[in-house]
Short mmCIF file of C-alpha atoms in Angstrom, two decimals:
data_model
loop_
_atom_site.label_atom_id
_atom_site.label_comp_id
_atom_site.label_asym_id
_atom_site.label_seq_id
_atom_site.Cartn_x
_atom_site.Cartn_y
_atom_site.Cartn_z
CA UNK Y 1 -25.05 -2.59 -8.54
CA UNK Y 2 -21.34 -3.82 -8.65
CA UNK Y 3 -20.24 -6.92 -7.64
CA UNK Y 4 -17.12 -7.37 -6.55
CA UNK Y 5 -14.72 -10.06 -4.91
CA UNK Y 6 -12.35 -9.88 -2.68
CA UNK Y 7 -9.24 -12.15 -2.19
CA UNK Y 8 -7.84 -12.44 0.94
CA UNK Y 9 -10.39 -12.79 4.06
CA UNK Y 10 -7.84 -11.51 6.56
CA UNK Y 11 -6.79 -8.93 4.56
CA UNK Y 12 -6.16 -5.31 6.25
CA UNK Y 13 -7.12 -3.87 2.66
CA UNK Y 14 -9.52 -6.13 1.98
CA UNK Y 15 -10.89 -5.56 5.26
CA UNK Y 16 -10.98 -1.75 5.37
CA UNK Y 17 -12.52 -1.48 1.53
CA UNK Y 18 -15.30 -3.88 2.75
CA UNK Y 19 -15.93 -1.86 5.46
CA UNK Y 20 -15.41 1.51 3.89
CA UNK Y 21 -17.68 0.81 0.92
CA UNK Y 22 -20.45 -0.43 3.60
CA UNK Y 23 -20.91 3.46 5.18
CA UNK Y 24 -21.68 4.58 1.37
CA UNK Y 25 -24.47 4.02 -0.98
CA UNK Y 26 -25.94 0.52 -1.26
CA UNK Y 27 -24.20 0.09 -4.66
CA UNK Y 28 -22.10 -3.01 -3.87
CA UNK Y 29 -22.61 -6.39 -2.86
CA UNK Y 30 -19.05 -7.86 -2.00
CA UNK Y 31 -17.68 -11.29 -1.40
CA UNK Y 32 -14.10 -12.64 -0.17
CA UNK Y 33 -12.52 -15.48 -0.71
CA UNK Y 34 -9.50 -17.02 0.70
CA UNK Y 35 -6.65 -18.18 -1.45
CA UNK Y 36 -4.63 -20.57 1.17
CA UNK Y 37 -6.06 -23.66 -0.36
CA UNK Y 38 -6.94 -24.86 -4.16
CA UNK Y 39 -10.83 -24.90 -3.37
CA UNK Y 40 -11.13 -21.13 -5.02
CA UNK Y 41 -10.20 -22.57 -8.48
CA UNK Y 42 -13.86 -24.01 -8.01
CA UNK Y 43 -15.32 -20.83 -7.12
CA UNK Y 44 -17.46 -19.00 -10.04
CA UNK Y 45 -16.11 -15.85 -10.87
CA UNK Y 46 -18.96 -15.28 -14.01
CA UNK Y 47 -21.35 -13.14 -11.51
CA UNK Y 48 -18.84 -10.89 -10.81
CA UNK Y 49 -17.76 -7.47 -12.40
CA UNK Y 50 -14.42 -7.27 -10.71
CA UNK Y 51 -11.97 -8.74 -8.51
CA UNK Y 52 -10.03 -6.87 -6.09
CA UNK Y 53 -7.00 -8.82 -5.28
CA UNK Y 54 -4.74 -7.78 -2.21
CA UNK Y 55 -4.35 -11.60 -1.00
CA UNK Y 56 -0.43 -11.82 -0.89
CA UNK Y 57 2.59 -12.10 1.16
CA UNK Y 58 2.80 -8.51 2.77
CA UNK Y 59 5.87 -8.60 4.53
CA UNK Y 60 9.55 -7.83 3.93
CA UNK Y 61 11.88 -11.27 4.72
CA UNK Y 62 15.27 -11.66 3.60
CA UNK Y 63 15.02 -15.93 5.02
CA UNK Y 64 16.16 -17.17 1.87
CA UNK Y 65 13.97 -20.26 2.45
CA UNK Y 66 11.03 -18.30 1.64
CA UNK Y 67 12.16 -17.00 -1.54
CA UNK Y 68 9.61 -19.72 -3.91
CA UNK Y 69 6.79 -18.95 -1.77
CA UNK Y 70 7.16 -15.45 -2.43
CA UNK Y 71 7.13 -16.17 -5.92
CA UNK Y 72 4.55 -18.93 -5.64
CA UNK Y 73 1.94 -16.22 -4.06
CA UNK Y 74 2.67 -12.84 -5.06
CA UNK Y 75 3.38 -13.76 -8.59
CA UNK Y 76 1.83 -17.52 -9.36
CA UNK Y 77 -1.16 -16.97 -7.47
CA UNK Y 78 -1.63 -13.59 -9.15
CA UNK Y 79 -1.33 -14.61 -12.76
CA UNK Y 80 -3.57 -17.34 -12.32
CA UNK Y 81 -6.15 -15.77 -10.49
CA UNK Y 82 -6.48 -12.93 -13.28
CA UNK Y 83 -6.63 -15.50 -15.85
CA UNK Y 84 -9.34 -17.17 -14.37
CA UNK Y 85 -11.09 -13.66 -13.49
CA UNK Y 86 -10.63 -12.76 -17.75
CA UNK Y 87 -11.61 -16.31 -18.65
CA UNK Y 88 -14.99 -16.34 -16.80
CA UNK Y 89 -16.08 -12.64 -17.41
CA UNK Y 90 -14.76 -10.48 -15.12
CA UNK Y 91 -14.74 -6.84 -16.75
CA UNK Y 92 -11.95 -5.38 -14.07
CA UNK Y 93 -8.44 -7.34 -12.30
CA UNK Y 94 -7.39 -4.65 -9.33
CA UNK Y 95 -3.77 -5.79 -8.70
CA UNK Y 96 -2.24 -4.27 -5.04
CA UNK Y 97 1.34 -3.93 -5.85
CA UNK Y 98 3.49 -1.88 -3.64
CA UNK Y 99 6.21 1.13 -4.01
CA UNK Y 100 9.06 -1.07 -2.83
CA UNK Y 101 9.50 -2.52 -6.68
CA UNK Y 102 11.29 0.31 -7.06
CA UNK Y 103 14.03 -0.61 -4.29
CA UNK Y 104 16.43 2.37 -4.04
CA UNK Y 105 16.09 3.32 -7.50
CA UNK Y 106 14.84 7.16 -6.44
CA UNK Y 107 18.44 7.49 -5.90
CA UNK Y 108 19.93 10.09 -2.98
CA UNK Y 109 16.76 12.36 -3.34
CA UNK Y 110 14.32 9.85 -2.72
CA UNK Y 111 12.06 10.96 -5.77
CA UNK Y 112 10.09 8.45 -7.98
CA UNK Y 113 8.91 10.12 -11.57
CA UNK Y 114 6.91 8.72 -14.53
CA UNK Y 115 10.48 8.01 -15.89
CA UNK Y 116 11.70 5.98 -12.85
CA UNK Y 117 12.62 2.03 -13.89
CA UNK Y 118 11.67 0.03 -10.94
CA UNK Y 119 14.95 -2.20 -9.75
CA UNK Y 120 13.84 -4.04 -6.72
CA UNK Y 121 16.12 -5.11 -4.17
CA UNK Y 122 14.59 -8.38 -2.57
CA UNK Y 123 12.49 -11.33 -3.79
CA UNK Y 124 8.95 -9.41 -2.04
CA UNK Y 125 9.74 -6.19 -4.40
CA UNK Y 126 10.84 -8.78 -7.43
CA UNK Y 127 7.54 -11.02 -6.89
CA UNK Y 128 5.33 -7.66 -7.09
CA UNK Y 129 6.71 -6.64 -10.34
CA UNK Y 130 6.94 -10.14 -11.86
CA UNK Y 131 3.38 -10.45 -11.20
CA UNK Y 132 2.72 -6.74 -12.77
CA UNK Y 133 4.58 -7.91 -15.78
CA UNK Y 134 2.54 -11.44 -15.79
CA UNK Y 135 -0.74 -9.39 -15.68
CA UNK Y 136 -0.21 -6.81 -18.01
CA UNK Y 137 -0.83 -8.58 -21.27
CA UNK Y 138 -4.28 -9.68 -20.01
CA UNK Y 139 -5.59 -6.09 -20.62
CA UNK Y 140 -8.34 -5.61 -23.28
CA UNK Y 141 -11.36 -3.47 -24.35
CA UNK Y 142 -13.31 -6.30 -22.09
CA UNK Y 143 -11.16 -6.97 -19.02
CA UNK Y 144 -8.85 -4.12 -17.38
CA UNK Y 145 -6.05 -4.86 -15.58
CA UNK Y 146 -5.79 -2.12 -12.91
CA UNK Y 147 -2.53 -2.04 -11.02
CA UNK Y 148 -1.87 0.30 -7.80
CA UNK Y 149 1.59 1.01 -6.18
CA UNK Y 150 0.75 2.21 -2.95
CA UNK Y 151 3.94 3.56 -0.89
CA UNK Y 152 3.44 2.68 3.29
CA UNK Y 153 -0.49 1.97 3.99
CA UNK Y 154 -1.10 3.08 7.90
CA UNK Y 155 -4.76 2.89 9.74
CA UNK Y 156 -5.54 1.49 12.61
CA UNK Y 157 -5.14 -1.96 13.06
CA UNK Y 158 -2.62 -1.70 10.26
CA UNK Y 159 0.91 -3.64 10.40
CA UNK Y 160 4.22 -2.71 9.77
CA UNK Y 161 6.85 0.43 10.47
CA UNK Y 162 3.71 2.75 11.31
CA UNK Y 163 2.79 1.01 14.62
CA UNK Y 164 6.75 0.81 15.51
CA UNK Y 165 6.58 4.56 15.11
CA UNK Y 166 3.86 4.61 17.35
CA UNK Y 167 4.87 2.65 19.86
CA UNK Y 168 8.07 5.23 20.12
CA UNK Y 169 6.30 8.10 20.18
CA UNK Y 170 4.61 7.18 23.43
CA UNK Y 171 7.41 6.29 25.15
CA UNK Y 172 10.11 7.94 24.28
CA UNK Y 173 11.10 11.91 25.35
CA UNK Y 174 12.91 12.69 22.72
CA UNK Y 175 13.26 11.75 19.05
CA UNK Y 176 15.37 13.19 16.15
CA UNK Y 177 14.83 16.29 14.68
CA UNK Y 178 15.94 15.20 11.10
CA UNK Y 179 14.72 16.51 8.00
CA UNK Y 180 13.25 13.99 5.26
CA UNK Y 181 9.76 13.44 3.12
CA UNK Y 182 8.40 9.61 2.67
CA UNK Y 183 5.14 9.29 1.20
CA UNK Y 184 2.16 7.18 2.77
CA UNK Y 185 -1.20 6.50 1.93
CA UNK Y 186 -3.64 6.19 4.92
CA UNK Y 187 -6.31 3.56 4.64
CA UNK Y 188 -9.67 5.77 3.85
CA UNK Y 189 -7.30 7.28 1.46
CA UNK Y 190 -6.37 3.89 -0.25
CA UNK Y 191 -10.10 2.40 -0.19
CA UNK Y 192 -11.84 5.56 -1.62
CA UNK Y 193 -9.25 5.43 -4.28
CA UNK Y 194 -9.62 1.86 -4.82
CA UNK Y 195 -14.13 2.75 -5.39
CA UNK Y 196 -12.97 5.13 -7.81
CA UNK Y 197 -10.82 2.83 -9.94
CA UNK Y 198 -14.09 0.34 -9.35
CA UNK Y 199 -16.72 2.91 -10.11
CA UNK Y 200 -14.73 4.23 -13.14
CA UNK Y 201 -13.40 0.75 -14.35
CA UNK Y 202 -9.92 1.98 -14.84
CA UNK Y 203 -7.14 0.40 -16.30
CA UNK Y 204 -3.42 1.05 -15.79
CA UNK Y 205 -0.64 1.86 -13.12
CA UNK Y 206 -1.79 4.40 -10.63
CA UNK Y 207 -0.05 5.83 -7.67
CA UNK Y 208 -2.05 6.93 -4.70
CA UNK Y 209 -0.52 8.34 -1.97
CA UNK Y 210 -1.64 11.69 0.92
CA UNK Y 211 -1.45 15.09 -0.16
CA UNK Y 212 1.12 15.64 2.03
CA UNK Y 213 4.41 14.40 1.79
CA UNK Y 214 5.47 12.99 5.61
CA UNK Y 215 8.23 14.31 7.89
CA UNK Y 216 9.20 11.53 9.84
CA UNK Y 217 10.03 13.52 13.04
CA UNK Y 218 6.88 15.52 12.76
CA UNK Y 219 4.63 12.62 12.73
CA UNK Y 220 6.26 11.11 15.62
CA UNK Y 221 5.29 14.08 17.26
CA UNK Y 222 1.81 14.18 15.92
CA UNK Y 223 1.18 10.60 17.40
CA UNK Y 224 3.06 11.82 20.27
CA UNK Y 225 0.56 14.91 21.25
CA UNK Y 226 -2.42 12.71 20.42
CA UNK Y 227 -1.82 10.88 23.48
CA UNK Y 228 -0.70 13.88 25.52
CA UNK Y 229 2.91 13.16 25.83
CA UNK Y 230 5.41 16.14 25.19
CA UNK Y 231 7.81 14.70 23.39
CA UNK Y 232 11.36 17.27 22.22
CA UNK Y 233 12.61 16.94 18.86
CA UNK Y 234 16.25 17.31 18.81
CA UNK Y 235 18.96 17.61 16.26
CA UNK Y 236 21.72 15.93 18.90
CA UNK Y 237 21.65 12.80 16.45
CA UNK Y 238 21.67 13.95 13.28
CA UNK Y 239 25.45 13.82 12.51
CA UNK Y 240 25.06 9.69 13.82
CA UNK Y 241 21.76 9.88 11.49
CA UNK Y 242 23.69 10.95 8.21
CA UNK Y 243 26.47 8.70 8.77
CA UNK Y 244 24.35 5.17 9.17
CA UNK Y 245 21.42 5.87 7.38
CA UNK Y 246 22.52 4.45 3.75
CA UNK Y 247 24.44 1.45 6.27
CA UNK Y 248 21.45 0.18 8.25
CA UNK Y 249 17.96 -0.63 5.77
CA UNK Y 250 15.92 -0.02 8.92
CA UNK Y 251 17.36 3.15 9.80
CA UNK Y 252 17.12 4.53 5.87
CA UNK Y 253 13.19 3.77 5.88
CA UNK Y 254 12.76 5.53 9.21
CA UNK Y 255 14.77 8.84 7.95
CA UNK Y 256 15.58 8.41 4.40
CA UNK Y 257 13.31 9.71 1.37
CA UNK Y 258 11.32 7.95 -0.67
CA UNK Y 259 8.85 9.62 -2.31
CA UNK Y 260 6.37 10.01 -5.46
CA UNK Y 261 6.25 12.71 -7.68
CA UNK Y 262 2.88 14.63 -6.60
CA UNK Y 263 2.38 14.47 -10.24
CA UNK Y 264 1.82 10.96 -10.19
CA UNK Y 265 -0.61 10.42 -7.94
CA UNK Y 266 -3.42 13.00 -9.48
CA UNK Y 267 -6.48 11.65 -10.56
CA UNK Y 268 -9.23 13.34 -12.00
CA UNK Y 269 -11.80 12.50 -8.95
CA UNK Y 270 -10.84 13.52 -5.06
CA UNK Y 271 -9.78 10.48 -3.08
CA UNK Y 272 -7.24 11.80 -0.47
CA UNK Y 273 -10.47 12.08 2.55
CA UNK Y 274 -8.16 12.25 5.62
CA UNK Y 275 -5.53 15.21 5.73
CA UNK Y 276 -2.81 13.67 7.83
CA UNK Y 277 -3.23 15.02 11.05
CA UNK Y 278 -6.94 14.25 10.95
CA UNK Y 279 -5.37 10.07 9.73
CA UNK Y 280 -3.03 10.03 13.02
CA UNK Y 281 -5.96 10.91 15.25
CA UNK Y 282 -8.38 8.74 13.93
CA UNK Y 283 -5.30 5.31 13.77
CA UNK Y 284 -4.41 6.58 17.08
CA UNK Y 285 -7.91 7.12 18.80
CA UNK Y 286 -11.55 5.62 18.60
CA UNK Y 287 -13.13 7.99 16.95
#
């Protein structure tokens, strides 16, 4: 029997692992714990055998007011909670980083190898890896420091560009045909990936992500026919597309590449569950 806790109670991840490890095996008992006040630091970490933390500040802001809290949460709050975690026991830290500490360093092609050097480009991407490099050290032969850089998490109920995406796809007629690759991880993907690094006790920096590689046009679509629209692809806007997209940040993550070497993201156990036709149908219906 693991035990495991869980920061963040209003976590998505959080959330969806909870849930995900409940339709398995009775192997788990799991707890959750919120990180908004100082009342954790009393909390007992000694009965558990890890501690999964995706508590955080998940969003992109460029408000420069918010700049210390970034840093205060996704880095402060980090560090101290795996030096508690090592300090009282705790064999595992799972740390839920995110792609964008790389920024733009994939350069024109979009590509991110082993060899990449992440160069983020805003205080969210330079509080991730400040808290990666804060972590780090803690690893030993008794408490492993497990670090994931998952690129765009989708599922439903989940926040961020994929339910804009949505939202377009059932109401608009047409959308660009333009041709690009992002990677994404869907949730079922993330969570079975994230009992594996449990079940295994890894240690390291791992890179989950689909099988497939996403065309952003062709999902659009996908969503699109799930809810029995018809919508055109069309290639009318691709000379406006190629000369804004490295101008406007929002337009670049909608049809730019970005993403990992396939290499990257093998691991010796099967995670990826949901092909991603199968993950739009099951974000975009009740099944």
């Amino acid at each position: 029997m693991k035990r495991l806790l869980i920061t963040g109670v209003n976590s998505y991840v959080g959330n969806s692992f909870e849930a995900w490890l409940a339709k398995g095996p009775n192997n788990y008992t799991i707890d959750k714990i919120s990180l908004r006040d100082y009342t954790w630091k009393e909390k007992d970490f000694t009965e558990y055998d890890a501690v999964v933390h995706v508590a955080g500040i998940a969003h992109v802001s460029k408000d420069p007011k918010m700049e210390e809290k970034y840093y205060q949460v996704n880095r402060n709050l980090t560090i101290a909670v795996a030096k508690k975690a090592k300090a009282e026991g705790v064999g595992q830290f799972i740390f839920m980083s995110s792609i964008i500490v790389y920024g733009s360093a994939g350069g024109n092609n979009g590509v991110i190898g082993k060899a990449t050097i992440p160069t983020p480009l805003d205080f969210y991407g330079k509080s991730k890896l400040q808290a990666e490099k804060g972590i780090e050290p803690l690893n030993d032969d008794t408490f492993k420091v497990t670090i994931l850089r998952p690129p765009m998490i989708y599922g439903k109920g989940s926040k961020g560009n994929y339910p804009k995406l949505a939202m377009a796809a059932k109401k608009l007629p047409v959308f660009p045909d333009y041709e690009n690759q992002r990677s994404m991880l869907h949730i079922d993907n993330l969570c079975e990936f994230l009992r594996l690094m449990v079940d295994n006790k890894e240690s390291g920096m791992f890179f989950p992500q689909n099988l497939e590689y996403v065309k952003t046009s062709e999902m659009v679509k996908t969503i699109s026919e799930v809810h029995g629209k018809n919508m055109k692809l069309v290639k009318l806007f691709n000379p406006i597309l190629d000369l804004i997209r490295q101008r406007f940040g929002i337009i670049n993550k909608v049809f730019g590449n970005l993403v990992y070497d396939k290499k990257l993201s093998f691991y010796k156990s099967h995670y990826q569950v949901r092909d991603l036709k199968d993950s739009i149908i099951l974000t975009e219906t009740n099944r």
